[in-house]
Amino acid sequence: MNEFEDLLNSVSEVNPGDVVTAEVLTVDNGQANVVIDGTGVEGVLTLRELTNDRDADINDFVKAGDTVEVLVLRQVVGKDTDTVTFLVSKKRLEARKAWDKLVGREGEVVTVKGTRAVKGGLSVEFEGLRGFIPASMIDTRFVRNTEKFVGQEFDAKIKEVDAAENRFILSRREVIEEASAAAREEVFSKLSEGSVVTGTVARLTSFGAFIDLGGVDGLVHVTELSHERNVSPKSVVSVGEEVEVKVLSIDEEAGRVSLSLKATTPGPWDGVEQKLAQGDVIEGKVKRLTDFGAFVEVLPGIDGLVHISQISHKRVENPKDVLSVGQEVTVKVLEVNAADERVSLSIKALEERPAQAEGENNNNNNNSERQSRPRRPKREQKRDYELPETQTGFSMADLFGDIEL
C-alpha cells in the first residue's frame, strides 16, 4: 500500500498540459516508452505524436537513451494492472511553441514547406505547425494543380493567426508580387526607348510574344516579330529562347513595354539598291491582288507593285481577270525607292505592243492632240456693203420732222 501511495503521489505531480523532460527507455512497435524525469512515471510517445508523416520510421526521430521535451496529453490507466502512464507528444509541444512564436507576426514572411494538396488550396508546415494557403494566394495566376508544391520549401507571408481556432493562413502570392514590384522598378530604371536589351521568351499568344526582361514582361507584337508578313509567333520564337529586342515604348505606370524583334535584324530593304535596279528583268511570284494592281515578290520580303495599267497593253478591268495569287511572272523594274520601300514593276513592258493597240493608241493620241489644240478666235466677217453717205450725218429735225407737235 505504501508503494502504491507513493506512486499516486508521484503521479499527482504530473498533469495534462504540463511540459516535461523524459528519457527514452525503448523504441518498439512504432512507439517510444519514456520515463518522466523526477517522477518515475512512464509515458508513451507514438509516431503520430512525433511527426505528421505517417509513413516515417520512428527510429529516425528517437532512440533509447535520448532525452526529449514533451507535452503531457492525458493519463492512461492499465486495464489489467495498476500501472499509470501518460500519453505525451513532442509534435504538439513544438506546435504550441510555434503558435507562441506566431503571436503578433501577421505580415511577416516565413519559410514553409508544402505538405498536402487539399480542397481549395495547399496545406503547409511551419515549425511543426500546420498552415493553409488558399489557391488564390499561391501564385499571381490561379493555380489549379497544387500538387507541384508538395515537398517544396518557399517563402509565404503570414495573413492570419488564431491559436484558439487553430487557424493559420498564409499567402505566397504577396511575396511574389512584392518581389516582382522591386524587380520591375529596377528594370524600368534601366530601360530606355531605342535601347537593345536581352530577354527570354516567357509565353506566346496569337497576337505576339511576351519577353521576360528580368521582372518585367514586354510584348513583341506579331507585326514586330519578323520582316515577313502574316507570320505565326511560334514560327519565329519558342518559349525559353533568349532573344535581343529593341525597346519601342515604355509605360511604367501601366507596367507595359513594347518591343521589336525585327528591328534588331537586317531588313529586306537594307542595301536593296545593290540587289535591284531600274531596268532589271526578274522572275517573281504574285503575292496578292488588289483592285489597282498586283503585288509581286521580287526578293525575299520585298513586294513590288504592278499597277493595273502595267499589266497588259489591252484594257484590264480587274487584275484578277488575268493574274492569280502564286502565279510566276516575269517583270521589268521601273523604279526602286528604298526610302519609301516601294518598287514599281511592269509586265506589259516586256510584251510586244499589238498593232491594233498601236493604231488605237495613235488614233487616241491624234484625237487628244486635236482636243488639246486651242481654238482660234473667230475672224470678223468682212462687210460686203457700205453705208450711204447720207447716213453719216443727220439732225434732230431730220429725224422728227414728220411728227406734229
Coordinates of N, CA, C and O in Angstrom, one line a residue, residues 152-317:
Q152 N 7.9 21.1 -51.5 CA 8.8 22.3 -51.8 C 8.8 23.2 -50.6 O 7.8 23.3 -49.8
E153 N 9.9 23.9 -50.4 CA 10.0 24.9 -49.4 C 10.0 26.3 -50.1 O 10.7 26.4 -51.1
F154 N 9.3 27.2 -49.5 CA 9.2 28.5 -50.2 C 8.7 29.6 -49.1 O 8.3 29.2 -48.0
D155 N 8.9 30.8 -49.5 CA 8.5 31.9 -48.5 C 7.0 32.2 -48.7 O 6.5 32.2 -49.8
A156 N 6.4 32.6 -47.6 CA 5.0 33.0 -47.6 C 4.8 34.0 -46.5 O 5.5 34.0 -45.5
K157 N 3.8 34.9 -46.7 CA 3.5 35.9 -45.8 C 2.4 35.5 -44.8 O 1.4 35.0 -45.3
I158 N 2.6 35.7 -43.5 CA 1.5 35.4 -42.5 C 0.4 36.4 -42.7 O 0.6 37.6 -42.5
K159 N -0.8 35.9 -42.9 CA -2.0 36.7 -43.1 C -2.9 36.7 -41.8 O -3.4 37.7 -41.4
E160 N -3.0 35.5 -41.2 CA -3.9 35.4 -40.0 C -3.5 34.3 -39.1 O -3.1 33.2 -39.5
V161 N -3.5 34.6 -37.8 CA -3.1 33.7 -36.7 C -4.2 33.7 -35.7 O -4.5 34.7 -35.1
D162 N -4.7 32.5 -35.4 CA -5.7 32.4 -34.3 C -5.5 31.0 -33.7 O -6.0 30.0 -34.2
A163 N -4.7 31.0 -32.6 CA -4.4 29.7 -31.9 C -5.6 29.0 -31.4 O -5.7 27.8 -31.4
A164 N -6.6 29.8 -30.8 CA -7.8 29.2 -30.3 C -8.6 28.5 -31.3 O -9.2 27.4 -31.0
E165 N -8.6 29.0 -32.5 CA -9.4 28.3 -33.6 C -8.5 27.5 -34.5 O -8.9 26.9 -35.5
N166 N -7.2 27.3 -34.1 CA -6.3 26.6 -34.9 C -6.2 27.0 -36.3 O -6.2 26.2 -37.2
R167 N -6.2 28.4 -36.5 CA -6.3 29.0 -37.8 C -5.0 29.7 -38.1 O -4.6 30.6 -37.4
F168 N -4.4 29.3 -39.2 CA -3.1 29.8 -39.6 C -3.1 29.9 -41.1 O -2.9 29.0 -41.9
I169 N -3.3 31.2 -41.6 CA -3.4 31.4 -43.1 C -2.2 32.2 -43.6 O -1.8 33.2 -42.9
L170 N -1.7 31.8 -44.7 CA -0.5 32.4 -45.3 C -0.8 32.8 -46.8 O -1.8 32.3 -47.4
S171 N 0.1 33.6 -47.4 CA 0.0 34.0 -48.8 C 1.3 33.9 -49.4 O 2.3 34.6 -49.0
R172 N 1.5 33.1 -50.4 CA 2.7 33.1 -51.2 C 2.7 34.2 -52.3 O 3.7 34.7 -52.7
R173 N 1.5 34.4 -52.8 CA 1.3 35.4 -53.9 C 1.8 36.8 -53.5 O 2.5 37.4 -54.4
E174 N 1.6 37.3 -52.3 CA 2.0 38.6 -51.9 C 3.5 38.7 -51.9 O 4.1 39.7 -52.2
V175 N 4.2 37.6 -51.5 CA 5.7 37.6 -51.6 C 6.2 37.7 -53.0 O 7.1 38.5 -53.3
I176 N 5.5 37.0 -53.9 CA 5.9 37.1 -55.3 C 5.6 38.5 -55.9 O 6.5 39.0 -56.6
E177 N 4.5 39.0 -55.5 CA 4.1 40.4 -56.0 C 5.1 41.4 -55.5 O 5.5 42.3 -56.3
E178 N 5.5 41.4 -54.3 CA 6.4 42.3 -53.7 C 7.8 42.2 -54.4 O 8.4 43.2 -54.7
A179 N 8.2 41.0 -54.6 CA 9.5 40.7 -55.3 C 9.4 41.2 -56.7 O 10.4 41.8 -57.2
S180 N 8.3 41.0 -57.4 CA 8.2 41.4 -58.7 C 8.1 42.9 -58.8 O 8.7 43.5 -59.8
A181 N 7.5 43.6 -57.9 CA 7.4 45.1 -57.9 C 8.8 45.7 -57.7 O 9.2 46.6 -58.4
A182 N 9.6 45.1 -56.9 CA 11.0 45.5 -56.7 C 11.8 45.3 -57.9 O 12.6 46.2 -58.4
A183 N 11.7 44.1 -58.5 CA 12.4 43.8 -59.8 C 11.9 44.7 -60.9 O 12.8 45.2 -61.7
R184 N 10.6 44.9 -61.0 CA 10.1 45.8 -62.0 C 10.6 47.2 -61.9 O 11.0 47.8 -62.9
E185 N 10.7 47.7 -60.7 CA 11.2 49.1 -60.5 C 12.7 49.2 -61.0 O 13.1 50.1 -61.6
E186 N 13.4 48.1 -60.7 CA 14.8 48.1 -61.1 C 15.0 48.0 -62.6 O 15.8 48.7 -63.2
V187 N 14.1 47.2 -63.2 CA 14.2 47.0 -64.6 C 13.8 48.3 -65.3 O 14.5 48.8 -66.3
F188 N 12.8 49.0 -64.9 CA 12.3 50.2 -65.5 C 13.4 51.3 -65.4 O 13.5 52.2 -66.3
S189 N 14.1 51.3 -64.3 CA 15.1 52.3 -64.1 C 16.3 52.1 -65.2 O 17.0 53.1 -65.4
K190 N 16.4 50.9 -65.7 CA 17.5 50.7 -66.7 C 17.0 50.7 -68.1 O 17.9 50.8 -69.0
L191 N 15.7 50.7 -68.3 CA 15.2 50.7 -69.7 C 15.1 52.1 -70.3 O 14.8 53.0 -69.6
S192 N 15.3 52.2 -71.6 CA 15.1 53.5 -72.3 C 14.7 53.2 -73.7 O 15.1 52.1 -74.3
E193 N 13.9 54.0 -74.2 CA 13.3 53.8 -75.6 C 14.5 53.9 -76.6 O 15.4 54.7 -76.5
G194 N 14.5 52.9 -77.5 CA 15.5 52.8 -78.5 C 16.7 51.9 -78.2 O 17.5 51.5 -79.0
S195 N 16.8 51.5 -76.9 CA 17.9 50.6 -76.5 C 17.6 49.2 -76.9 O 16.4 48.8 -77.0
V196 N 18.6 48.4 -77.0 CA 18.5 47.0 -77.3 C 18.9 46.2 -76.1 O 19.9 46.4 -75.5
V197 N 17.9 45.3 -75.7 CA 18.1 44.5 -74.4 C 18.0 43.0 -74.7 O 17.4 42.7 -75.8
T198 N 18.4 42.2 -73.8 CA 18.3 40.8 -73.9 C 17.2 40.3 -73.0 O 17.1 40.7 -71.8
G199 N 16.4 39.4 -73.4 CA 15.3 38.8 -72.6 C 15.1 37.4 -73.0 O 15.7 36.8 -73.9
T200 N 14.1 36.8 -72.3 CA 13.8 35.4 -72.5 C 12.3 35.3 -72.9 O 11.5 35.9 -72.2
V201 N 12.0 34.5 -73.9 CA 10.6 34.3 -74.3 C 9.8 33.6 -73.2 O 10.1 32.5 -72.9
A202 N 8.8 34.3 -72.6 CA 8.1 33.8 -71.5 C 6.9 33.0 -71.9 O 6.6 31.9 -71.5
R203 N 6.1 33.5 -72.9 CA 4.9 32.9 -73.4 C 4.5 33.4 -74.7 O 4.9 34.6 -75.1
L204 N 3.8 32.6 -75.5 CA 3.3 33.0 -76.8 C 1.8 33.1 -76.8 O 1.1 32.4 -76.2
T205 N 1.3 34.1 -77.6 CA -0.1 34.3 -77.8 C -0.4 34.4 -79.3 O 0.6 34.5 -80.1
S206 N -1.6 34.5 -79.7 CA -2.0 34.7 -81.1 C -1.5 36.1 -81.6 O -1.4 36.2 -82.8
F207 N -1.4 37.0 -80.7 CA -1.0 38.4 -81.1 C 0.4 38.8 -80.9 O 0.8 39.9 -81.1
G208 N 1.2 37.9 -80.4 CA 2.6 38.2 -80.2 C 3.3 37.3 -79.2 O 2.8 36.2 -78.8
A209 N 4.5 37.8 -78.7 CA 5.3 37.0 -77.8 C 5.6 38.0 -76.6 O 6.0 39.1 -76.8
F210 N 5.5 37.4 -75.4 CA 5.9 38.2 -74.2 C 7.4 37.8 -73.8 O 7.7 36.6 -73.7
I211 N 8.2 38.8 -73.6 CA 9.6 38.6 -73.3 C 9.9 39.0 -71.9 O 9.5 40.2 -71.5
D212 N 10.4 38.1 -71.1 CA 10.8 38.4 -69.7 C 12.1 39.2 -69.7 O 13.2 38.7 -70.1
L213 N 12.1 40.4 -69.2 CA 13.3 41.3 -69.2 C 13.9 41.3 -67.8 O 14.8 42.1 -67.5
G214 N 13.5 40.3 -67.0 CA 14.1 40.2 -65.7 C 13.2 40.8 -64.6 O 13.7 41.5 -63.7
G215 N 11.9 40.5 -64.7 CA 11.0 41.1 -63.7 C 9.9 41.8 -64.4 O 8.9 42.1 -63.8
V216 N 10.1 42.2 -65.7 CA 9.0 42.9 -66.5 C 8.9 42.1 -67.8 O 9.8 41.8 -68.4
D217 N 7.6 41.9 -68.1 CA 7.3 41.2 -69.4 C 7.0 42.3 -70.4 O 6.0 43.1 -70.2
G218 N 7.7 42.3 -71.5 CA 7.5 43.2 -72.6 C 6.8 42.4 -73.7 O 7.0 41.2 -73.9
L219 N 6.0 43.1 -74.5 CA 5.3 42.5 -75.7 C 5.9 42.8 -77.0 O 6.2 44.0 -77.3
V220 N 6.3 41.8 -77.7 CA 6.6 41.9 -79.1 C 5.4 41.6 -79.9 O 5.0 40.4 -80.0
H221 N 4.7 42.6 -80.5 CA 3.5 42.4 -81.3 C 3.9 41.5 -82.5 O 5.0 41.6 -83.0
V222 N 2.9 40.8 -83.0 CA 3.1 39.9 -84.1 C 3.7 40.7 -85.3 O 4.5 40.1 -86.1
T223 N 3.3 42.0 -85.5 CA 3.9 42.8 -86.6 C 5.3 43.2 -86.4 O 6.0 43.6 -87.3
E224 N 5.8 43.0 -85.2 CA 7.2 43.4 -84.9 C 8.1 42.1 -84.7 O 9.3 42.2 -84.3
L225 N 7.6 41.0 -85.0 CA 8.4 39.7 -84.9 C 9.3 39.5 -86.0 O 10.4 39.1 -85.8
S226 N 8.8 39.8 -87.2 CA 9.6 39.5 -88.4 C 9.3 40.5 -89.5 O 8.3 41.1 -89.5
H227 N 10.3 40.6 -90.4 CA 10.1 41.4 -91.6 C 9.1 40.8 -92.6 O 8.5 41.5 -93.4
E228 N 8.8 39.5 -92.4 CA 7.8 38.9 -93.3 C 6.4 39.2 -92.7 O 6.2 39.5 -91.6
R229 N 5.5 39.1 -93.6 CA 4.1 39.4 -93.2 C 3.4 38.2 -92.8 O 3.7 37.1 -93.3
N230 N 2.4 38.4 -92.0 CA 1.4 37.3 -91.6 C 2.2 36.1 -91.0 O 1.9 34.9 -91.5
V231 N 3.1 36.3 -90.1 CA 3.8 35.1 -89.5 C 3.1 34.7 -88.2 O 2.4 35.5 -87.6
S232 N 3.3 33.5 -87.8 CA 2.8 33.0 -86.6 C 3.9 33.1 -85.5 O 5.1 32.8 -85.8
P233 N 3.6 33.6 -84.3 CA 4.7 33.8 -83.3 C 5.5 32.5 -83.1 O 6.7 32.6 -82.9
K234 N 4.9 31.3 -83.1 CA 5.6 30.1 -82.8 C 6.5 29.7 -83.9 O 7.4 28.9 -83.7
S235 N 6.3 30.3 -85.1 CA 7.2 30.0 -86.2 C 8.5 30.9 -86.2 O 9.4 30.6 -86.9
V236 N 8.5 31.9 -85.3 CA 9.6 32.8 -85.2 C 10.5 32.5 -83.9 O 11.7 32.5 -84.0
V237 N 9.8 32.4 -82.8 CA 10.5 32.2 -81.5 C 9.8 31.0 -80.7 O 8.7 30.6 -81.1
S238 N 10.5 30.6 -79.7 CA 9.9 29.5 -78.8 C 10.1 29.9 -77.4 O 11.1 30.6 -77.0
V239 N 9.3 29.3 -76.5 CA 9.3 29.6 -75.1 C 10.7 29.2 -74.5 O 11.2 28.1 -74.8
G240 N 11.3 30.1 -73.7 CA 12.6 29.7 -73.1 C 13.8 30.2 -74.0 O 14.9 30.3 -73.5
E241 N 13.5 30.7 -75.2 CA 14.6 31.1 -76.1 C 15.1 32.5 -75.7 O 14.3 33.4 -75.3
E242 N 16.4 32.8 -75.7 CA 16.9 34.1 -75.4 C 17.0 34.9 -76.6 O 17.6 34.4 -77.7
V243 N 16.5 36.1 -76.6 CA 16.5 37.0 -77.8 C 16.9 38.4 -77.5 O 16.9 38.8 -76.3
E244 N 17.4 39.1 -78.5 CA 17.7 40.5 -78.4 C 16.5 41.3 -79.0 O 16.1 41.0 -80.1
V245 N 16.0 42.3 -78.3 CA 14.9 43.1 -78.7 C 15.2 44.6 -78.6 O 16.0 44.9 -77.7
K246 N 14.5 45.4 -79.4 CA 14.6 46.8 -79.3 C 13.4 47.4 -78.5 O 12.3 47.0 -78.8
V247 N 13.7 48.3 -77.6 CA 12.6 48.9 -76.8 C 11.9 50.0 -77.7 O 12.6 51.0 -78.1
L248 N 10.6 49.8 -78.0 CA 9.9 50.8 -78.8 C 9.3 51.9 -77.9 O 9.3 53.1 -78.2
S249 N 8.6 51.5 -76.8 CA 8.0 52.4 -76.0 C 7.9 51.9 -74.5 O 7.9 50.6 -74.4
I250 N 7.8 52.8 -73.6 CA 7.7 52.4 -72.1 C 6.6 53.1 -71.5 O 6.4 54.3 -71.6
D251 N 5.7 52.4 -70.8 CA 4.6 52.9 -70.0 C 4.8 52.4 -68.6 O 4.2 51.3 -68.2
E252 N 5.6 53.0 -67.7 CA 5.9 52.5 -66.4 C 4.7 52.4 -65.5 O 4.5 51.5 -64.7
E253 N 3.8 53.4 -65.6 CA 2.6 53.5 -64.8 C 1.7 52.3 -65.1 O 1.2 51.7 -64.1
A254 N 1.6 51.9 -66.3 CA 0.7 50.8 -66.7 C 1.5 49.5 -66.7 O 0.9 48.4 -66.8
G255 N 2.8 49.6 -66.5 CA 3.7 48.4 -66.5 C 3.8 47.7 -67.8 O 4.0 46.5 -67.9
R256 N 3.8 48.5 -68.9 CA 3.9 47.9 -70.3 C 5.1 48.4 -71.0 O 5.5 49.6 -70.9
V257 N 5.7 47.5 -71.7 CA 6.9 47.7 -72.5 C 6.6 47.1 -73.9 O 6.3 45.9 -74.0
S258 N 6.7 48.0 -74.9 CA 6.6 47.5 -76.3 C 7.9 47.2 -76.9 O 8.8 48.1 -76.8
L259 N 8.1 46.1 -77.5 CA 9.4 45.6 -78.0 C 9.3 45.3 -79.5 O 8.2 45.1 -80.1
S260 N 10.5 45.2 -80.1 CA 10.6 44.8 -81.5 C 11.7 43.8 -81.7 O 12.8 44.1 -81.3
L261 N 11.4 42.7 -82.3 CA 12.5 41.7 -82.6 C 13.0 42.0 -84.0 O 14.2 41.9 -84.2
K262 N 12.2 42.4 -85.0 CA 12.6 42.6 -86.3 C 13.5 43.8 -86.4 O 14.4 43.9 -87.4
A263 N 13.4 44.8 -85.5 CA 14.3 45.9 -85.5 C 15.7 45.6 -85.2 O 16.6 46.4 -85.5
T264 N 16.0 44.5 -84.7 CA 17.4 44.1 -84.4 C 18.0 43.2 -85.4 O 19.1 42.7 -85.3
T265 N 17.2 42.9 -86.5 CA 17.7 42.0 -87.6 C 17.7 42.8 -88.9 O 16.9 43.7 -89.1
P266 N 18.6 42.5 -89.8 CA 18.7 43.2 -91.1 C 17.4 43.0 -91.8 O 16.8 41.9 -91.9
G267 N 16.9 44.2 -92.4 CA 15.6 44.1 -93.1 C 15.8 43.8 -94.6 O 16.9 44.0 -95.1
P268 N 14.8 43.4 -95.3 CA 15.0 43.1 -96.7 C 15.3 44.3 -97.5 O 15.8 44.2 -98.6
W269 N 15.0 45.5 -97.0 CA 15.2 46.7 -97.8 C 16.6 47.3 -97.6 O 17.0 48.2 -98.3
D270 N 17.3 46.7 -96.6 CA 18.7 47.2 -96.4 C 19.6 46.8 -97.6 O 19.7 45.6 -97.9
G271 N 20.2 47.8 -98.2 CA 21.1 47.6 -99.4 C 20.3 47.1 -100.6 O 20.9 46.4 -101.5
V272 N 19.0 47.4 -100.7 CA 18.2 46.9 -101.9 C 18.8 47.5 -103.2 O 18.6 46.8 -104.2
E273 N 19.4 48.7 -103.1 CA 19.9 49.3 -104.4 C 20.9 48.4 -105.0 O 21.1 48.5 -106.3
Q274 N 21.7 47.6 -104.2 CA 22.7 46.8 -104.8 C 22.1 45.5 -105.3 O 22.8 44.7 -106.1
K275 N 20.9 45.2 -104.9 CA 20.3 43.9 -105.4 C 19.3 44.1 -106.5 O 19.0 43.2 -107.3
L276 N 18.8 45.4 -106.7 CA 17.7 45.6 -107.6 C 17.9 47.0 -108.2 O 18.3 48.0 -107.5
A277 N 17.8 47.1 -109.5 CA 18.0 48.4 -110.2 C 16.9 48.6 -111.3 O 16.3 47.6 -111.8
Q278 N 16.7 49.8 -111.7 CA 15.8 50.2 -112.7 C 16.2 49.5 -114.0 O 17.4 49.6 -114.4
G279 N 15.3 48.9 -114.7 CA 15.6 48.2 -116.0 C 15.8 46.7 -115.8 O 15.9 46.0 -116.9
D280 N 16.0 46.2 -114.6 CA 16.2 44.8 -114.4 C 15.0 44.0 -114.8 O 13.9 44.4 -114.6
V281 N 15.2 42.8 -115.4 CA 14.2 41.9 -115.7 C 14.3 40.7 -114.8 O 15.4 40.0 -114.8
I282 N 13.3 40.4 -114.0 CA 13.4 39.3 -113.0 C 12.2 38.5 -112.9 O 11.1 38.9 -113.4
E283 N 12.3 37.3 -112.3 CA 11.2 36.5 -112.1 C 10.6 36.8 -110.7 O 11.3 37.0 -109.7
G284 N 9.3 36.7 -110.6 CA 8.6 36.9 -109.3 C 7.4 36.1 -109.2 O 6.9 35.5 -110.1
K285 N 6.8 36.1 -108.0 CA 5.6 35.4 -107.7 C 4.5 36.4 -107.2 O 4.8 37.2 -106.3
V286 N 3.3 36.3 -107.8 CA 2.2 37.1 -107.3 C 1.8 36.7 -105.9 O 1.4 35.6 -105.6
K287 N 1.9 37.7 -105.0 CA 1.6 37.5 -103.6 C 0.2 37.9 -103.3 O -0.5 37.2 -102.5
R288 N -0.3 39.0 -103.8 CA -1.7 39.4 -103.5 C -2.2 40.3 -104.6 O -1.4 41.0 -105.3
L289 N -3.5 40.3 -104.8 CA -4.1 41.1 -105.9 C -5.1 42.2 -105.2 O -5.7 41.9 -104.2
T290 N -5.1 43.4 -105.8 CA -6.0 44.4 -105.4 C -6.7 45.0 -106.6 O -6.5 44.5 -107.7
D291 N -7.6 45.9 -106.4 CA -8.3 46.5 -107.5 C -7.4 47.3 -108.4 O -7.7 47.6 -109.5
F292 N -6.3 47.8 -107.8 CA -5.4 48.7 -108.6 C -4.2 48.0 -109.1 O -3.4 48.7 -109.7
G293 N -4.0 46.8 -108.8 CA -2.8 46.1 -109.4 C -2.5 44.8 -108.7 O -3.3 44.2 -107.9
A294 N -1.3 44.3 -108.9 CA -0.8 43.1 -108.3 C 0.5 43.3 -107.6 O 1.4 44.0 -108.1
F295 N 0.7 42.7 -106.4 CA 2.0 42.8 -105.7 C 2.7 41.5 -106.0 O 2.2 40.4 -105.8
V296 N 4.0 41.7 -106.5 CA 4.8 40.6 -106.9 C 6.1 40.5 -106.0 O 6.7 41.6 -105.9
E297 N 6.4 39.4 -105.4 CA 7.6 39.2 -104.6 C 8.8 39.1 -105.5 O 8.9 38.1 -106.3
V298 N 9.7 40.1 -105.5 CA 10.8 40.1 -106.4 C 12.1 39.7 -105.6 O 13.1 39.2 -106.2
L299 N 12.1 39.9 -104.3 CA 13.2 39.4 -103.4 C 12.5 39.0 -102.1 O 11.4 39.4 -101.8
P300 N 13.2 38.2 -101.3 CA 12.6 37.7 -100.0 C 12.2 38.9 -99.2 O 13.0 39.8 -98.8
G301 N 10.9 39.1 -98.9 CA 10.4 40.2 -98.1 C 10.2 41.5 -98.8 O 9.7 42.5 -98.2
I302 N 10.4 41.5 -100.1 CA 10.2 42.7 -100.9 C 9.1 42.4 -102.0 O 9.3 41.5 -102.9
D303 N 8.0 43.1 -101.9 CA 7.0 43.0 -102.9 C 6.9 44.3 -103.7 O 6.9 45.4 -103.2
G304 N 6.9 44.2 -105.1 CA 6.8 45.3 -105.9 C 5.4 45.4 -106.5 O 4.7 44.3 -106.6
L305 N 5.0 46.5 -106.9 CA 3.6 46.7 -107.4 C 3.6 46.8 -109.0 O 4.3 47.6 -109.6
V306 N 2.8 45.9 -109.6 CA 2.5 46.0 -111.0 C 1.2 46.7 -111.1 O 0.1 46.2 -110.8
H307 N 1.2 48.0 -111.4 CA -0.1 48.8 -111.5 C -1.0 48.2 -112.5 O -0.5 47.6 -113.5
I308 N -2.3 48.3 -112.4 CA -3.2 47.7 -113.4 C -2.9 48.2 -114.8 O -3.1 47.5 -115.7
S309 N -2.4 49.4 -114.9 CA -2.1 50.0 -116.2 C -0.8 49.3 -116.8 O -0.5 49.5 -118.0
Q310 N 0.0 48.6 -116.0 CA 1.2 48.0 -116.4 C 1.1 46.5 -116.6 O 2.1 45.8 -116.7
I311 N -0.1 45.9 -116.5 CA -0.3 44.5 -116.6 C -0.3 44.1 -118.1 O 0.3 43.1 -118.4
S312 N -1.0 44.8 -118.9 CA -1.1 44.4 -120.3 C -1.4 45.6 -121.1 O -1.9 46.7 -120.7
H313 N -1.1 45.4 -122.5 CA -1.4 46.5 -123.4 C -2.9 46.6 -123.6 O -3.4 47.7 -124.0
K314 N -3.6 45.5 -123.4 CA -5.0 45.5 -123.5 C -5.7 46.1 -122.2 O -5.0 46.0 -121.2
R315 N -6.8 46.6 -122.3 CA -7.5 47.1 -121.1 C -7.8 46.0 -120.2 O -8.4 45.0 -120.5
V316 N -7.5 46.2 -118.9 CA -7.7 45.3 -117.8 C -8.7 45.9 -116.8 O -8.4 46.9 -116.2
E317 N -9.9 45.2 -116.7 CA -10.9 45.8 -115.8 C -10.5 45.4 -114.3 O -10.7 46.2 -113.4

